[in-house]
mmCIF file of C-alpha atoms and ligand atoms in Angstrom:
data_model
loop_
_atom_site.group_PDB
_atom_site.id
_atom_site.type_symbol
_atom_site.label_atom_id
_atom_site.label_comp_id
_atom_site.label_asym_id
_atom_site.label_seq_id
_atom_site.Cartn_x
_atom_site.Cartn_y
_atom_site.Cartn_z
ATOM 1 C CA MET T 1 98.947 115.715 101.651
ATOM 2 C CA ARG T 2 99.965 112.471 100.026
ATOM 3 C CA VAL T 3 97.534 109.886 98.723
ATOM 4 C CA LEU T 4 98.065 106.284 97.657
ATOM 5 C CA LEU T 5 95.774 105.109 94.860
ATOM 6 C CA VAL T 6 95.574 101.343 94.333
ATOM 7 C CA GLU T 7 93.702 100.836 91.067
ATOM 8 C CA ASP T 8 94.460 98.515 88.141
ATOM 9 C CA GLU T 9 92.273 100.288 85.558
ATOM 10 C CA ARG T 10 94.955 102.574 84.228
ATOM 11 C CA ARG T 11 92.740 105.207 82.632
ATOM 12 C CA LEU T 12 90.630 105.559 85.738
ATOM 13 C CA ALA T 13 93.790 105.682 87.871
ATOM 14 C CA GLU T 14 95.247 108.420 85.668
ATOM 15 C CA ASN T 15 92.023 110.460 85.833
ATOM 16 C CA ILE T 16 91.787 110.203 89.614
ATOM 17 C CA ALA T 17 95.482 110.990 90.093
ATOM 18 C CA ARG T 18 95.301 114.015 87.791
ATOM 19 C CA SER T 19 92.191 115.324 89.501
ATOM 20 C CA PHE T 20 93.728 114.966 92.980
ATOM 21 C CA ARG T 21 96.988 116.597 91.907
ATOM 22 C CA GLU T 22 95.361 119.478 90.041
ATOM 23 C CA SER T 23 92.238 120.190 92.110
ATOM 24 C CA ALA T 24 93.638 119.519 95.574
ATOM 25 C CA GLY T 25 97.414 119.870 95.146
ATOM 26 C CA TYR T 26 97.945 116.421 96.674
ATOM 27 C CA ALA T 27 100.917 114.199 95.928
ATOM 28 C CA VAL T 28 99.607 110.914 94.498
ATOM 29 C CA ASP T 29 101.327 107.532 94.202
ATOM 30 C CA VAL T 30 99.603 104.998 91.964
ATOM 31 C CA ALA T 31 99.901 101.226 92.465
ATOM 32 C CA VAL T 32 98.456 99.063 89.677
ATOM 33 C CA ASP T 33 98.179 95.809 91.657
ATOM 34 C CA GLY T 34 97.455 94.798 95.231
ATOM 35 C CA ALA T 35 100.971 93.580 96.044
ATOM 36 C CA GLN T 36 102.564 96.875 95.003
ATOM 37 C CA GLY T 37 99.780 98.725 96.814
ATOM 38 C CA PHE T 38 100.383 96.831 100.050
ATOM 39 C CA TYR T 39 104.147 97.373 99.809
ATOM 40 C CA LEU T 40 103.727 101.143 99.332
ATOM 41 C CA ALA T 41 101.044 101.408 102.030
ATOM 42 C CA GLU T 42 103.354 99.681 104.521
ATOM 43 C CA SER T 43 106.575 101.474 103.591
ATOM 44 C CA SER T 44 105.501 105.076 102.897
ATOM 45 C CA ALA T 45 103.621 107.777 104.765
ATOM 46 C CA TYR T 46 100.145 108.543 103.430
ATOM 47 C CA ASP T 47 97.283 110.760 104.525
ATOM 48 C CA LEU T 48 94.713 108.658 102.660
ATOM 49 C CA ILE T 49 94.526 105.402 100.707
ATOM 50 C CA LEU T 50 92.092 104.967 97.800
ATOM 51 C CA LEU T 51 91.595 101.250 97.312
ATOM 52 C CA ASP T 52 90.028 99.338 94.437
ATOM 53 C CA LEU T 53 88.771 95.832 95.361
ATOM 54 C CA ASN T 54 89.214 93.657 92.302
ATOM 55 C CA LEU T 55 92.995 93.842 91.876
ATOM 56 C CA PRO T 56 95.641 91.527 90.422
ATOM 57 C CA LYS T 57 98.129 89.799 92.795
ATOM 58 C CA LEU T 58 96.361 90.759 96.033
ATOM 59 C CA ASP T 59 92.683 91.705 96.289
ATOM 60 C CA GLY T 60 91.657 94.925 97.995
ATOM 61 C CA HIS T 61 89.837 93.255 100.890
ATOM 62 C CA THR T 62 92.867 91.147 101.857
ATOM 63 C CA LEU T 63 95.134 94.173 101.455
ATOM 64 C CA LEU T 64 92.901 96.153 103.807
ATOM 65 C CA VAL T 65 92.740 93.388 106.432
ATOM 66 C CA ARG T 66 96.534 92.956 106.442
ATOM 67 C CA TYR T 67 97.117 96.698 106.513
ATOM 68 C CA ARG T 68 94.862 97.171 109.526
ATOM 69 C CA GLN T 69 96.382 94.117 111.248
ATOM 70 C CA GLY T 70 99.712 95.938 110.893
ATOM 71 C CA GLY T 71 98.295 98.657 113.137
ATOM 72 C CA HIS T 72 98.119 101.391 110.485
ATOM 73 C CA ALA T 73 95.553 104.119 111.109
ATOM 74 C CA THR T 74 95.623 105.962 107.747
ATOM 75 C CA PRO T 75 92.040 106.408 106.448
ATOM 76 C CA VAL T 76 91.053 104.039 103.635
ATOM 77 C CA LEU T 77 88.385 104.914 101.053
ATOM 78 C CA VAL T 78 87.264 101.925 98.992
ATOM 79 C CA LEU T 79 86.277 102.172 95.329
ATOM 80 C CA THR T 80 83.694 99.449 94.767
ATOM 81 C CA ALA T 81 82.185 98.199 91.531
ATOM 82 C CA HIS T 82 78.399 98.085 91.413
ATOM 83 C CA GLU T 83 78.226 94.289 91.769
ATOM 84 C CA GLU T 84 80.395 94.449 94.906
ATOM 85 C CA LYS T 85 77.746 96.372 96.871
ATOM 86 C CA GLN T 86 77.123 93.410 99.214
ATOM 87 C CA SER T 87 80.746 93.465 100.312
ATOM 88 C CA VAL T 88 80.486 97.026 101.674
ATOM 89 C CA ILE T 89 79.532 95.820 105.160
ATOM 90 C CA ARG T 90 82.432 93.374 105.137
ATOM 91 C CA LEU T 91 84.779 96.190 104.105
ATOM 92 C CA LEU T 92 83.607 98.622 106.740
ATOM 93 C CA ASN T 93 83.982 95.849 109.313
ATOM 94 C CA ALA T 94 87.509 95.206 108.050
ATOM 95 C CA GLY T 95 88.513 98.803 108.771
ATOM 96 C CA ALA T 96 87.539 100.777 105.671
ATOM 97 C CA ASP T 97 86.465 104.330 106.529
ATOM 98 C CA ASP T 98 84.220 105.076 103.566
ATOM 99 C CA TYR T 99 83.424 103.860 100.061
ATOM 100 C CA VAL T 100 82.179 105.114 96.717
ATOM 101 C CA ALA T 101 80.499 102.950 94.106
ATOM 102 C CA LYS T 102 81.766 103.059 90.524
ATOM 103 C CA PRO T 103 81.044 104.938 88.372
ATOM 104 C CA PHE T 104 81.507 107.905 90.659
ATOM 105 C CA ASP T 105 81.837 111.624 90.205
ATOM 106 C CA LEU T 106 85.446 112.789 90.677
ATOM 107 C CA GLY T 107 84.219 115.841 92.595
ATOM 108 C CA GLU T 108 82.377 113.613 95.070
ATOM 109 C CA LEU T 109 85.407 111.364 95.457
ATOM 110 C CA LEU T 110 87.609 114.365 96.194
ATOM 111 C CA ALA T 111 85.107 115.806 98.697
ATOM 112 C CA ARG T 112 84.919 112.442 100.512
ATOM 113 C CA ALA T 113 88.713 112.189 100.435
ATOM 114 C CA LYS T 114 89.112 115.636 101.993
ATOM 115 C CA ALA T 115 86.538 114.813 104.666
ATOM 116 C CA LEU T 116 88.415 111.614 105.580
ATOM 117 C CA ILE T 117 91.770 113.403 105.711
ATOM 118 C CA ARG T 118 90.250 116.020 108.024
ATOM 119 C CA ARG T 119 88.704 113.345 110.217
ATOM 120 C CA GLY T 120 92.071 111.550 110.314
ATOM 121 C CA THR T 121 93.717 114.620 111.842
ATOM 122 C CA GLY T 122 90.802 115.659 114.070
ATOM 123 C CA GLN T 123 89.969 118.737 111.949
ATOM 124 C CA ARG T 124 86.224 118.576 111.381
ATOM 125 C CA ALA T 125 85.762 122.006 109.801
ATOM 126 C CA PRO T 126 86.728 122.538 106.147
ATOM 127 C CA VAL T 127 87.869 126.051 107.077
ATOM 128 C CA ILE T 128 90.713 125.783 109.576
ATOM 129 C CA SER T 129 91.155 128.842 111.809
ATOM 130 C CA LEU T 130 94.155 129.694 113.942
ATOM 131 C CA ALA T 131 94.216 133.147 115.523
ATOM 132 C CA ASP T 132 93.246 135.399 112.575
ATOM 133 C CA LEU T 133 94.530 132.923 109.983
ATOM 134 C CA GLU T 134 91.856 131.174 107.932
ATOM 135 C CA MET T 135 92.576 128.303 105.621
ATOM 136 C CA ASP T 136 89.684 127.235 103.403
ATOM 137 C CA THR T 137 90.699 123.704 102.370
ATOM 138 C CA VAL T 138 87.790 123.368 99.926
ATOM 139 C CA GLU T 139 88.307 126.599 97.976
ATOM 140 C CA ARG T 140 92.062 126.532 98.701
ATOM 141 C CA ILE T 141 92.077 130.133 99.898
ATOM 142 C CA VAL T 142 94.236 131.468 102.731
ATOM 143 C CA ARG T 143 93.408 134.660 104.598
ATOM 144 C CA ARG T 144 95.039 136.468 107.439
ATOM 145 C CA GLY T 145 92.881 139.126 109.101
ATOM 146 C CA HIS T 146 90.395 138.744 106.189
ATOM 147 C CA GLN T 147 93.179 139.667 103.752
ATOM 148 C CA GLU T 148 93.602 137.030 101.070
ATOM 149 C CA ILE T 149 97.171 135.755 100.756
ATOM 150 C CA ALA T 150 98.506 134.413 97.451
ATOM 151 C CA LEU T 151 100.663 131.346 98.093
ATOM 152 C CA ALA T 152 102.773 129.313 95.684
ATOM 153 C CA PRO T 153 101.354 125.767 95.289
ATOM 154 C CA MET T 154 104.070 124.180 97.460
ATOM 155 C CA GLU T 155 103.732 126.877 100.120
ATOM 156 C CA TYR T 156 100.021 126.074 100.254
ATOM 157 C CA ARG T 157 100.753 122.363 100.637
ATOM 158 C CA VAL T 158 103.199 122.963 103.491
ATOM 159 C CA LEU T 159 100.735 125.249 105.263
ATOM 160 C CA GLU T 160 97.845 122.829 104.702
ATOM 161 C CA TYR T 161 99.794 119.986 106.299
ATOM 162 C CA LEU T 162 100.771 122.143 109.295
ATOM 163 C CA ALA T 163 97.244 123.568 109.640
ATOM 164 C CA HIS T 164 95.816 120.051 109.949
ATOM 165 C CA ARG T 165 98.103 119.596 112.972
ATOM 166 C CA PRO T 166 98.085 122.961 114.766
ATOM 167 C CA ARG T 167 100.417 123.219 117.776
ATOM 168 C CA ALA T 168 102.153 119.943 116.872
ATOM 169 C CA VAL T 169 105.833 119.951 115.964
ATOM 170 C CA VAL T 170 106.227 118.612 112.424
ATOM 171 C CA SER T 171 109.688 117.561 111.275
ATOM 172 C CA LYS T 172 111.193 118.334 107.891
ATOM 173 C CA THR T 173 111.270 114.608 107.144
ATOM 174 C CA GLU T 174 107.550 114.298 107.871
ATOM 175 C CA LEU T 175 106.818 117.248 105.570
ATOM 176 C CA LEU T 176 108.923 115.739 102.787
ATOM 177 C CA GLU T 177 107.203 112.363 103.179
ATOM 178 C CA HIS T 178 103.712 113.852 103.027
ATOM 179 C CA LEU T 179 104.216 116.462 100.301
ATOM 180 C CA TYR T 180 106.015 114.508 97.581
ATOM 181 C CA ASP T 181 105.180 111.330 95.727
ATOM 182 C CA TYR T 182 107.860 108.643 95.393
ATOM 183 C CA ASN T 183 109.106 109.935 92.035
ATOM 184 C CA TRP T 184 110.476 113.127 93.548
ATOM 185 C CA GLU T 185 114.032 113.730 94.625
ATOM 186 C CA LYS T 186 113.770 114.851 98.201
ATOM 187 C CA PHE T 187 115.996 117.637 99.421
ATOM 188 C CA SER T 188 115.242 118.874 102.887
ATOM 189 C CA ASN T 189 116.447 122.421 102.193
ATOM 190 C CA VAL T 190 113.464 122.996 99.862
ATOM 191 C CA ILE T 191 111.240 122.902 102.931
ATOM 192 C CA GLU T 192 113.229 125.782 104.425
ATOM 193 C CA VAL T 193 112.593 127.780 101.254
ATOM 194 C CA TYR T 194 108.825 127.215 101.481
ATOM 195 C CA ILE T 195 108.762 127.973 105.199
ATOM 196 C CA SER T 196 110.591 131.260 104.680
ATOM 197 C CA GLY T 197 108.160 132.132 101.863
ATOM 198 C CA LEU T 198 105.223 131.382 104.157
ATOM 199 C CA ARG T 199 106.745 133.481 106.953
ATOM 200 C CA ARG T 200 107.205 136.419 104.623
ATOM 201 C CA LYS T 201 103.612 136.260 103.389
ATOM 202 C CA ILE T 202 101.816 135.308 106.599
ATOM 203 C CA ASP T 203 103.881 136.564 109.522
ATOM 204 C CA ASP T 204 106.101 139.466 108.442
ATOM 205 C CA SER T 205 103.488 142.209 108.689
ATOM 206 C CA ASN T 206 101.799 140.735 111.767
ATOM 207 C CA ALA T 207 102.708 141.143 115.431
ATOM 208 C CA VAL T 208 101.419 137.652 116.274
ATOM 209 C CA LYS T 209 103.689 135.133 114.573
ATOM 210 C CA LEU T 210 102.183 131.790 113.597
ATOM 211 C CA ILE T 211 105.028 129.820 112.038
ATOM 212 C CA HIS T 212 107.779 128.823 114.462
ATOM 213 C CA THR T 213 110.958 126.816 114.189
ATOM 214 C CA VAL T 214 111.734 124.329 116.923
ATOM 215 C CA ARG T 215 115.450 123.932 116.378
ATOM 216 C CA GLY T 216 116.499 120.358 115.704
ATOM 217 C CA HIS T 217 112.883 119.172 115.603
ATOM 218 C CA GLY T 218 110.930 120.995 112.929
ATOM 219 C CA TYR T 219 108.136 123.507 112.610
ATOM 220 C CA VAL T 220 104.986 124.325 114.494
ATOM 221 C CA LEU T 221 101.961 126.403 113.563
ATOM 222 C CA ARG T 222 100.571 128.205 116.588
ATOM 223 C CA PRO T 223 99.907 131.753 117.757
ATOM 224 C CA GLY T 224 102.654 133.289 119.859
ATOM 225 C CA ALA T 225 106.236 132.416 120.542
ATOM 226 C CA SER T 226 107.612 128.885 120.564
ATOM 227 C CA VAL T 227 109.133 127.618 123.830
ATOM 228 C CA GLU T 228 112.571 128.169 122.333
ATOM 229 C CA GLU T 229 111.858 131.702 121.135
ATOM 230 C CA ALA T 230 110.328 132.618 124.474
ATOM 231 C CA ARG T 231 113.453 131.280 126.216
ATOM 232 C CA ALA T 232 115.752 133.219 123.851
ATOM 233 C CA ALA T 233 113.812 136.450 124.424
ATOM 234 C CA ARG T 234 114.189 136.221 128.207
HETATM 235 CA CA1 CA U 1 89.928 96.612 89.467
#
């Protein structure tokens, strides 16, 4: 998952970004003013936007209105200062999905963020199940047939993104866009490495395969053979 944080208080921004990277394994881009925030929100793919209101160059409310007018559906969680409480109704009416009032607990912010990301992909339950695969997105534990599986951090992130969109074909480009912040060099072959690691750990010793390649299109997480594999086996 990749999160955009628009916050001009640098220490707070650093604390939030660190917490999201370390506790959730999310990629985080930080914008320190509203203009940069709007540019990144428009030009990059995010799973969630954390938006401060009182920002230099472009205020958070205007940013939100313009972003929603552009037809973007990414969930937006607003970080309000105490004195901005009255503007909460205005924000929700402008298309914000949730808010937290400063000062907030980082654990609560992260829990709200995860809930919004789940809602954004139609996954209501914090534990995502697919056949006998269980992915606990709160504890960050993966099990197959009740057996806990140790994944490398990037393997977990790839699986988490796929598990939020079961049965949908996800391209390599989409994975790269949602798993790395803008400072990373993106090489599409790294995704193949993580997918093969996931296959080895999740599918190799199981008759029912969950991770499938749709040649030329990407990957899909679902029980049973992909259309292509079923065709090839005929
Ligand atoms: Ca501010």
